[in-house]
PDB file of C-alpha atoms in Angstrom:
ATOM      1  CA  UNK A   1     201.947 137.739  75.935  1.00  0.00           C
ATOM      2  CA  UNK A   2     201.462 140.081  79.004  1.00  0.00           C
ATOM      3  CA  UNK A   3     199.065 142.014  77.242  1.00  0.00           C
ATOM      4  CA  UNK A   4     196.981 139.065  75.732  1.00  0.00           C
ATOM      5  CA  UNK A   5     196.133 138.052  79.234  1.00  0.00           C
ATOM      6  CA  UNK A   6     195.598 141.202  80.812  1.00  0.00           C
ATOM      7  CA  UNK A   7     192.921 141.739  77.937  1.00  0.00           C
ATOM      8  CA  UNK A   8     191.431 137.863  79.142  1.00  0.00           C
ATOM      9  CA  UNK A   9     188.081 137.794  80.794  1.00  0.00           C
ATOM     10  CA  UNK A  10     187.794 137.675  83.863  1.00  0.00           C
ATOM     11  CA  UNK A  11     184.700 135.597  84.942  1.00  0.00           C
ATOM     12  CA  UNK A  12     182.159 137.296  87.538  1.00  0.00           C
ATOM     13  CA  UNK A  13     179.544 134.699  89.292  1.00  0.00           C
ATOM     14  CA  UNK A  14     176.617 136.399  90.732  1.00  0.00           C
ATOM     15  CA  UNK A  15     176.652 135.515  94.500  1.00  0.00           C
ATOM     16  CA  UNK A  16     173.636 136.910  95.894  1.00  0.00           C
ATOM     17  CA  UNK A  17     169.931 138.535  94.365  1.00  0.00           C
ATOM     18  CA  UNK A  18     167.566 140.178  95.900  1.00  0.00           C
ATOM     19  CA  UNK A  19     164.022 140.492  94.584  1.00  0.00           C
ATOM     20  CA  UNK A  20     161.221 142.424  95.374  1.00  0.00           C
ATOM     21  CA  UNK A  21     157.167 142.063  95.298  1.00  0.00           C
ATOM     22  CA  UNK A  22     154.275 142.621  97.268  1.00  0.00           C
ATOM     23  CA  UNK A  23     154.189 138.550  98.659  1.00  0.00           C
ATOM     24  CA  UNK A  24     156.522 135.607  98.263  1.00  0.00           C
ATOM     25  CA  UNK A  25     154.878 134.016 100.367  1.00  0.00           C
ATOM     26  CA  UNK A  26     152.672 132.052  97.984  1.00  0.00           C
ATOM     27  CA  UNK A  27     155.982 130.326  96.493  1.00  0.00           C
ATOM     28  CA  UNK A  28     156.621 128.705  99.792  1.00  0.00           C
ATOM     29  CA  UNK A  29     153.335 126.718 100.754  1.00  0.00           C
ATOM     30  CA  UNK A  30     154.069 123.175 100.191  1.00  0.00           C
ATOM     31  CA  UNK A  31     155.391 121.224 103.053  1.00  0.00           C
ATOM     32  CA  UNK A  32     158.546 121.595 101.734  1.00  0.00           C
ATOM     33  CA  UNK A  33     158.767 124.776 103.725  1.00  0.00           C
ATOM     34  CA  UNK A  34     158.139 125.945 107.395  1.00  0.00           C
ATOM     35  CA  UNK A  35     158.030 130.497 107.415  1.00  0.00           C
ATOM     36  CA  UNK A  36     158.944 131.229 110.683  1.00  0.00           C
ATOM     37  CA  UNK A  37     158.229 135.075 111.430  1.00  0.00           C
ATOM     38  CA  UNK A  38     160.979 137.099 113.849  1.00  0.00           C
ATOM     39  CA  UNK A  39     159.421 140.306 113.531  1.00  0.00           C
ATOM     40  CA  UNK A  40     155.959 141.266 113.105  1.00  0.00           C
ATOM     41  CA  UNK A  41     153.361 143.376 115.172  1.00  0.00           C
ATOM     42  CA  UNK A  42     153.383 141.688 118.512  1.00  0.00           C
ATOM     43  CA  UNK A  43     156.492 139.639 117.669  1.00  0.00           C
ATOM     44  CA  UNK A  44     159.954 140.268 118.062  1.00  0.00           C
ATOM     45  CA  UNK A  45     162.476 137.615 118.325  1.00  0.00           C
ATOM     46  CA  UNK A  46     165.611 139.138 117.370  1.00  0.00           C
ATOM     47  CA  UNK A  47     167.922 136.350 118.924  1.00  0.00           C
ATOM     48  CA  UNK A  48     166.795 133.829 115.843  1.00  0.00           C
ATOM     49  CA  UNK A  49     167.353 136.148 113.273  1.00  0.00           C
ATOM     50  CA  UNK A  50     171.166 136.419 114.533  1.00  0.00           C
ATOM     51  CA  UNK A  51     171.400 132.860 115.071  1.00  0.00           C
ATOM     52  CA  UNK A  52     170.345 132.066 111.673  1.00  0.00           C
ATOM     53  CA  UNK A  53     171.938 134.704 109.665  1.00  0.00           C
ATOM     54  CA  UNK A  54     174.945 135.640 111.600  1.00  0.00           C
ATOM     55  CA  UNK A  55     174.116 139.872 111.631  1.00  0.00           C
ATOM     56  CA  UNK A  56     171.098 141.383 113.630  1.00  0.00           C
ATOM     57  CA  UNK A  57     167.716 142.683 112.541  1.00  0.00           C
ATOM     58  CA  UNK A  58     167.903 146.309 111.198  1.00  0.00           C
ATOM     59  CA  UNK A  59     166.326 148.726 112.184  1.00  0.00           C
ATOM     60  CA  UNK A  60     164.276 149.883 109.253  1.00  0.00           C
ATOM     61  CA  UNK A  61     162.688 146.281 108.887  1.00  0.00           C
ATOM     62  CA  UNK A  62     159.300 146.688 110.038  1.00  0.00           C
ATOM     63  CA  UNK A  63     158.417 142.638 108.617  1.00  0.00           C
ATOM     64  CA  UNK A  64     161.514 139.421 109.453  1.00  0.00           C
ATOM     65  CA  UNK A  65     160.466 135.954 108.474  1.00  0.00           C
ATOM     66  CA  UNK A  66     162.992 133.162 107.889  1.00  0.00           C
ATOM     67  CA  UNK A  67     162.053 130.403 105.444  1.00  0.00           C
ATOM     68  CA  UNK A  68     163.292 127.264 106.263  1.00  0.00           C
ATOM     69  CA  UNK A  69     163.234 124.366 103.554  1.00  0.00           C
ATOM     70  CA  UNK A  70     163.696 120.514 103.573  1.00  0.00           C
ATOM     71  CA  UNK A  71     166.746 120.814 102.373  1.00  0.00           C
ATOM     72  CA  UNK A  72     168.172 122.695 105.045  1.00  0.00           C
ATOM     73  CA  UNK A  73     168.373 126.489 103.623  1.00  0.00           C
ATOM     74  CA  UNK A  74     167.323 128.997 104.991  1.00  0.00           C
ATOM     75  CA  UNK A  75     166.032 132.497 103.192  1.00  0.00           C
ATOM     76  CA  UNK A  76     165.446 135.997 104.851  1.00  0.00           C
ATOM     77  CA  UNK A  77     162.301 137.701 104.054  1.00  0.00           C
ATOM     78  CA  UNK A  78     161.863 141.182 104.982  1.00  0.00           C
ATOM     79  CA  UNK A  79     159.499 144.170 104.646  1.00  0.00           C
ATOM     80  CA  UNK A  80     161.281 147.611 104.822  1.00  0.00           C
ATOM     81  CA  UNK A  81     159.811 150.975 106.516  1.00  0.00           C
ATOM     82  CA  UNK A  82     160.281 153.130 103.422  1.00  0.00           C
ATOM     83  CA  UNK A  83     158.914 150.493 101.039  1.00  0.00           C
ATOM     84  CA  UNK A  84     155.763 148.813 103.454  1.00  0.00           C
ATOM     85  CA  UNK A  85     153.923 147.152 100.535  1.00  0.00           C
ATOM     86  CA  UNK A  86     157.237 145.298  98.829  1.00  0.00           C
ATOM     87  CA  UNK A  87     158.703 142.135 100.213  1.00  0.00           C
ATOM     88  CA  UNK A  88     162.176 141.256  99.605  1.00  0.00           C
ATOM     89  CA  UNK A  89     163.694 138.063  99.514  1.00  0.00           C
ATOM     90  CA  UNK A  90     166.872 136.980  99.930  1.00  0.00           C
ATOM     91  CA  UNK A  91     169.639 134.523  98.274  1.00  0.00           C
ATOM     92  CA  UNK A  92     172.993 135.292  99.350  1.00  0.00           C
ATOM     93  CA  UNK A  93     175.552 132.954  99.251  1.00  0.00           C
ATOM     94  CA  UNK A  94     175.228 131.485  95.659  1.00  0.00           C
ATOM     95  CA  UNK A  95     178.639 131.258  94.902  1.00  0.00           C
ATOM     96  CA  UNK A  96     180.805 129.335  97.437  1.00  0.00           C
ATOM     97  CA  UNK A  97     182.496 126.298  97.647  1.00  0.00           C
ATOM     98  CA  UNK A  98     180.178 124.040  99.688  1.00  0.00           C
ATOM     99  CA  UNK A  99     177.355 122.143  99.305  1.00  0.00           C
ATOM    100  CA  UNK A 100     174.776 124.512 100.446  1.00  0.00           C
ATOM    101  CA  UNK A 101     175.723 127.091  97.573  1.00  0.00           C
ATOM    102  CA  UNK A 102     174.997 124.192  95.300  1.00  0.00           C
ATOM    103  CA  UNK A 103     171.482 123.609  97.164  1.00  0.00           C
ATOM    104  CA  UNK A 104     170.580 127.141  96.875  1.00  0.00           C
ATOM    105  CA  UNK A 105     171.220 127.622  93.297  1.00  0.00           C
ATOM    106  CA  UNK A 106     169.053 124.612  92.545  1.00  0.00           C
ATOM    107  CA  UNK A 107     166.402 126.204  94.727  1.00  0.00           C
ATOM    108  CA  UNK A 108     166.958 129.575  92.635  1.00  0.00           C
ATOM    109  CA  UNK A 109     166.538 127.933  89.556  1.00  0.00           C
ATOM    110  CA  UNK A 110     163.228 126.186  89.770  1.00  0.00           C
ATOM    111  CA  UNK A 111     161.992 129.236  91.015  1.00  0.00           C
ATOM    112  CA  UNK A 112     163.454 131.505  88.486  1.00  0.00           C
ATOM    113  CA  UNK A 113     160.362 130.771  86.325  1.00  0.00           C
ATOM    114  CA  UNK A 114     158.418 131.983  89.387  1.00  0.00           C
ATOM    115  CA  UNK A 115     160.351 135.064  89.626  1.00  0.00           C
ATOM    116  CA  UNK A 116     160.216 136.637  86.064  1.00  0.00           C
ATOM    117  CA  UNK A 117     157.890 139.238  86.491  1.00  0.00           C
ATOM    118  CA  UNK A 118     159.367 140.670  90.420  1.00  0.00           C
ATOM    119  CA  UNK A 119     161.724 143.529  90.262  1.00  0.00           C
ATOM    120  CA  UNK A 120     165.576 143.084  90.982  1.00  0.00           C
ATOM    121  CA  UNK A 121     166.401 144.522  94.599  1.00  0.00           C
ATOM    122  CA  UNK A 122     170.304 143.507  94.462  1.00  0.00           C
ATOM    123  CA  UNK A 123     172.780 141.958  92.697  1.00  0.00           C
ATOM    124  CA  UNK A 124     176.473 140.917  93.637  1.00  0.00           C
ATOM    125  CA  UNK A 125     179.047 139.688  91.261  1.00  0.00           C
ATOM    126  CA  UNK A 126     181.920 138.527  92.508  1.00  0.00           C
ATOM    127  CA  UNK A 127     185.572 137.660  91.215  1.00  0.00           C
ATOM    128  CA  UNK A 128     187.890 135.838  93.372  1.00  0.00           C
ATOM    129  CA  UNK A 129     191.515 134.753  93.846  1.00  0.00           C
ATOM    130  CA  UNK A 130     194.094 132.895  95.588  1.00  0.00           C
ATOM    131  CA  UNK A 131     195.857 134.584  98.220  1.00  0.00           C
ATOM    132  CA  UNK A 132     195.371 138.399  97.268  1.00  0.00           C
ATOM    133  CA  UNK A 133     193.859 141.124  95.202  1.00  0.00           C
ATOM    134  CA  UNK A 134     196.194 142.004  91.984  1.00  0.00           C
ATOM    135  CA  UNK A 135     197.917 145.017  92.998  1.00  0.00           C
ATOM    136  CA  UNK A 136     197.213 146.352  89.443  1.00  0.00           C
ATOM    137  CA  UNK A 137     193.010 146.239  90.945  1.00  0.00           C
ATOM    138  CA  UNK A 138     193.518 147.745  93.766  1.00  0.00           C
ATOM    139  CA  UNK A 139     195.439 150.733  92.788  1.00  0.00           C
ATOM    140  CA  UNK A 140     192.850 150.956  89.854  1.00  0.00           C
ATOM    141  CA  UNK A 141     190.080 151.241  92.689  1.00  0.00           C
ATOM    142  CA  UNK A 142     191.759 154.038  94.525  1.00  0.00           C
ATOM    143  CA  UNK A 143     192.738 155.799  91.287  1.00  0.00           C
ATOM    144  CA  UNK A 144     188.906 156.235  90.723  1.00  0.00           C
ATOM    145  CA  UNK A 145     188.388 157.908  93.573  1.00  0.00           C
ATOM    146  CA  UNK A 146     187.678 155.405  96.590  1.00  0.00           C
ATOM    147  CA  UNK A 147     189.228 154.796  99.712  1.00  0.00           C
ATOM    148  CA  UNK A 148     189.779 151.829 101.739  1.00  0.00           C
ATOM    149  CA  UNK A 149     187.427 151.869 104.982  1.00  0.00           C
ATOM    150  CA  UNK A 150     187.911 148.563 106.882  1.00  0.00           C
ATOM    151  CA  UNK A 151     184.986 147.138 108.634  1.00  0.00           C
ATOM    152  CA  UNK A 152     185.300 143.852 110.281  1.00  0.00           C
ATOM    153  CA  UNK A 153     186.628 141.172 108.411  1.00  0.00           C
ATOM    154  CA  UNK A 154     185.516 143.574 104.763  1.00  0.00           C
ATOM    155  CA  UNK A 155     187.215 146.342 103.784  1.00  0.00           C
ATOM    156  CA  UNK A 156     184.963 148.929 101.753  1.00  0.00           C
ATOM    157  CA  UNK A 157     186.133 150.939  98.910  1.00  0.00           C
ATOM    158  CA  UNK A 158     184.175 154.503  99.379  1.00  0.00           C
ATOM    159  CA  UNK A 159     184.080 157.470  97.878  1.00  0.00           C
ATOM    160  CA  UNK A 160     184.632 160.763 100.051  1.00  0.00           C
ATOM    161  CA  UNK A 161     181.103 162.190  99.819  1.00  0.00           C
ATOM    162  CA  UNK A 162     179.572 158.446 100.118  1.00  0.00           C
ATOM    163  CA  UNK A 163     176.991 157.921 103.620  1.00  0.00           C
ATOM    164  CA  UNK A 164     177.611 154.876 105.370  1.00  0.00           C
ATOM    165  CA  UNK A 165     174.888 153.137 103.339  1.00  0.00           C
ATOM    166  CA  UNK A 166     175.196 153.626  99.618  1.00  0.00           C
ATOM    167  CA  UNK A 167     171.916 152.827  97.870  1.00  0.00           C
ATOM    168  CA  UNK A 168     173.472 152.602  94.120  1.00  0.00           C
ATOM    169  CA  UNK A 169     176.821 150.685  94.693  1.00  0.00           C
ATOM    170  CA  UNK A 170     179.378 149.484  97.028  1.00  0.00           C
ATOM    171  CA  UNK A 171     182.823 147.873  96.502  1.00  0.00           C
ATOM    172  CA  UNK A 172     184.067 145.551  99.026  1.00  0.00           C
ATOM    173  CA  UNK A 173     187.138 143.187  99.532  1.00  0.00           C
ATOM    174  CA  UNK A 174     186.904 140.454 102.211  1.00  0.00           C
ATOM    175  CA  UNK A 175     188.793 137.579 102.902  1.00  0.00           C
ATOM    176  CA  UNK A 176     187.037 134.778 101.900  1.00  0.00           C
ATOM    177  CA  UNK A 177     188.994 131.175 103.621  1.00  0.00           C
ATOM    178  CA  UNK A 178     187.985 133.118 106.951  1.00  0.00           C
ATOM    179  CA  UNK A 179     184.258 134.027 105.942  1.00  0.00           C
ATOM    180  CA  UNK A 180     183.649 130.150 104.535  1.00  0.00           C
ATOM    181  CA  UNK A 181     186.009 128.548 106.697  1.00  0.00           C
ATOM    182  CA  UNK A 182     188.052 127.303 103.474  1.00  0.00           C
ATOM    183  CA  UNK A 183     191.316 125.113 103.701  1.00  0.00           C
ATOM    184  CA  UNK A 184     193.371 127.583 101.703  1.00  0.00           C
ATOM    185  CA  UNK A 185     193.912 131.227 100.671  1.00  0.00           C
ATOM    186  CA  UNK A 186     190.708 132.647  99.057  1.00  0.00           C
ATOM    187  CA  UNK A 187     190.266 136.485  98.339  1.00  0.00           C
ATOM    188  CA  UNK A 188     187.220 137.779  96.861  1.00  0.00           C
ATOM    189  CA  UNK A 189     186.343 141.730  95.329  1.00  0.00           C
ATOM    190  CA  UNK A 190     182.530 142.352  95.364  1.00  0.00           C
ATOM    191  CA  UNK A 191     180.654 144.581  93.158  1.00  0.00           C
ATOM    192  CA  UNK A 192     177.291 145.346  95.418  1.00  0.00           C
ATOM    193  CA  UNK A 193     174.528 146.460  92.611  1.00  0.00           C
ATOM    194  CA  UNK A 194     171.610 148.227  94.732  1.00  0.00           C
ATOM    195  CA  UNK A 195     167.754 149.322  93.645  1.00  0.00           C
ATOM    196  CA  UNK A 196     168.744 152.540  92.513  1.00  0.00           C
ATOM    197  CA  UNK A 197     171.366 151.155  90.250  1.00  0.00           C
ATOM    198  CA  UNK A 198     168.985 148.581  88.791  1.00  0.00           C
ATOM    199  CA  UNK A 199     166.705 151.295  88.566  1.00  0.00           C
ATOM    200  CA  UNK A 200     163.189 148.979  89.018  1.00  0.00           C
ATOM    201  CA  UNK A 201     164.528 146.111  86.980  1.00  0.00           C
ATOM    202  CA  UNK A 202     162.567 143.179  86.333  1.00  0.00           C
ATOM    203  CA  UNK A 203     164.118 139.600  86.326  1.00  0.00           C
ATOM    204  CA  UNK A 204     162.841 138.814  82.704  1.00  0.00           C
ATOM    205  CA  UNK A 205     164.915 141.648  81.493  1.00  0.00           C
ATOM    206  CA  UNK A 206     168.194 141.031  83.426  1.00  0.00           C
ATOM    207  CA  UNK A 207     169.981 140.598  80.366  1.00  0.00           C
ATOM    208  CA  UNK A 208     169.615 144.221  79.578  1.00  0.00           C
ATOM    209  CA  UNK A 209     171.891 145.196  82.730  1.00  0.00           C
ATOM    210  CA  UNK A 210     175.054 143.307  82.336  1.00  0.00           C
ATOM    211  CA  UNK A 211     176.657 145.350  79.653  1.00  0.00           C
ATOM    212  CA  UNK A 212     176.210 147.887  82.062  1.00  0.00           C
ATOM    213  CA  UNK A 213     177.737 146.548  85.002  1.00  0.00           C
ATOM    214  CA  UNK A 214     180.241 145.387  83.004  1.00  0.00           C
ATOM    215  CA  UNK A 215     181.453 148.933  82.109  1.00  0.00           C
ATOM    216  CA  UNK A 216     181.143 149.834  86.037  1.00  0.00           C
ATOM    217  CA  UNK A 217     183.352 146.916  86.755  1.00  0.00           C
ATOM    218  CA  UNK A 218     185.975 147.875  84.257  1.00  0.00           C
ATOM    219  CA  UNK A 219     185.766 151.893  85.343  1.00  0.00           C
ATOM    220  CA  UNK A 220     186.533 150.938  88.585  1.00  0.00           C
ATOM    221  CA  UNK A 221     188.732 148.479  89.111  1.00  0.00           C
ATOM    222  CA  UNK A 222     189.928 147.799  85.387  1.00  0.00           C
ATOM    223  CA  UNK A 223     188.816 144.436  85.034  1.00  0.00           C
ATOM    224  CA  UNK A 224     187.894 142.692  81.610  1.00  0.00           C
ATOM    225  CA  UNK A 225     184.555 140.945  83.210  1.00  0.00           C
ATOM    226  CA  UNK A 226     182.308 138.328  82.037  1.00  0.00           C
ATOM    227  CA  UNK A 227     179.127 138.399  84.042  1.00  0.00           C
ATOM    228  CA  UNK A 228     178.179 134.544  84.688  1.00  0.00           C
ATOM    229  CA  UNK A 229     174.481 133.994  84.713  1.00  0.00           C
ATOM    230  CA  UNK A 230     172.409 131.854  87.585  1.00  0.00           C
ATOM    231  CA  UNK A 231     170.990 128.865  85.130  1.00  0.00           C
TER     232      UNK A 231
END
């Protein structure tokens, strides 16, 4: 019986993507949005982008512009200095247990359709649990290789040679009732999926990377996943 349900899958939601294309802007001009620009030649207002998205402006963004929609979301869309010509934009947070996770999947979805043809930037997939991390996952994680580096309220799993910034993968654990302010014990491991990992993936052909991630799930923490698609 033990066995049988350490074999069971183990559903992963996707919790934030990332795409990238020359302009997004063109999906946003209805009056059902307002883009407000933070940073831009002549205009630097790092103060909003804080206030909005609760970590500062980064350096290597050379473009910040927040959309802001009727429905009260808000989306980060940023130009980086090594890529000038590519726009990324941002939805992080599709997986939580309020209503504005529900909002911002809707607004995913209608514009999935949109979106086909732009390349994948990011992709996290989440699993999450009551009170704690099986100790069975955790000691799989360090077995592979990674150590624990706390940071905050997130404790990353790196590997020894591994920068500060990892531009393939990174492996986090935070705890989740403090980040969403949740009425009981919430835990959640995060599989980070970067550009050089999806390797210039478009969003038509997402489909082709989840067997994939799948086997870089199980390699490093051992679990049996099931990658839940946004639909």
């Amino acid at each position: 019986m033990v066995k049988s349900l350490y074999k069971m899958k183990k559903q992963g939601q996707i919790d934030s993507m990332n795409f990238g294309s020359f302009d997004f802007e063109h999906l946003f001009d209805s009056d059902d949005y307002i883009i407000e620009t933070v940073k831009s030649i002549g205009i630097f207002k790092p103060k909003r982008w804080s206030e909005t998205f609760g970590k500062p402006i980064t350096k290597n963004n050379i473009e910040a512009k927040i959309v802001h929609t009727s429905m009260g979301l808000t989306l980060a869309l940023k130009r980086y200095a090594s890529a000038k010509d590519v726009q990324v934009l941002e939805f992080a947070g599709l997986y939580g247990y309020d209503e504005k996770s529900r909002i911002l999947r809707s607004l995913l979805i209608e514009l999935l359709p949109k979106l086909s043809e732009d390349y994948l930037k990011r992709i996290d997939i989440c699993f999450d649990y009551p009170t704690r991390i099986p100790n069975r996952i955790i000691k799989t994680i360090c077995q592979s290789g990674r150590v624990p580096f706390p940071f905050k309220n997130t404790i990353y799993y790196k590997t020894p040679s591994e920068n500060k910034t990892n531009s393939v993968m990174d492996l986090k654990v935070y705890d989740k009732q403090i980040e969403s302010n949740l009425p009981y014990p919430m835990k959640r491991l995060e599989f980070v999926f970067k550009g050089k990992y999806l390797n210039k993936l478009k969003l038509k052909d997402i489909d082709k990377i989840y067997p994939k991630m799948i086997k870089s799930i199980d390699k490093f923490s051992g679990i049996n996943a099931q990658i839940i698609p946004i639909s």
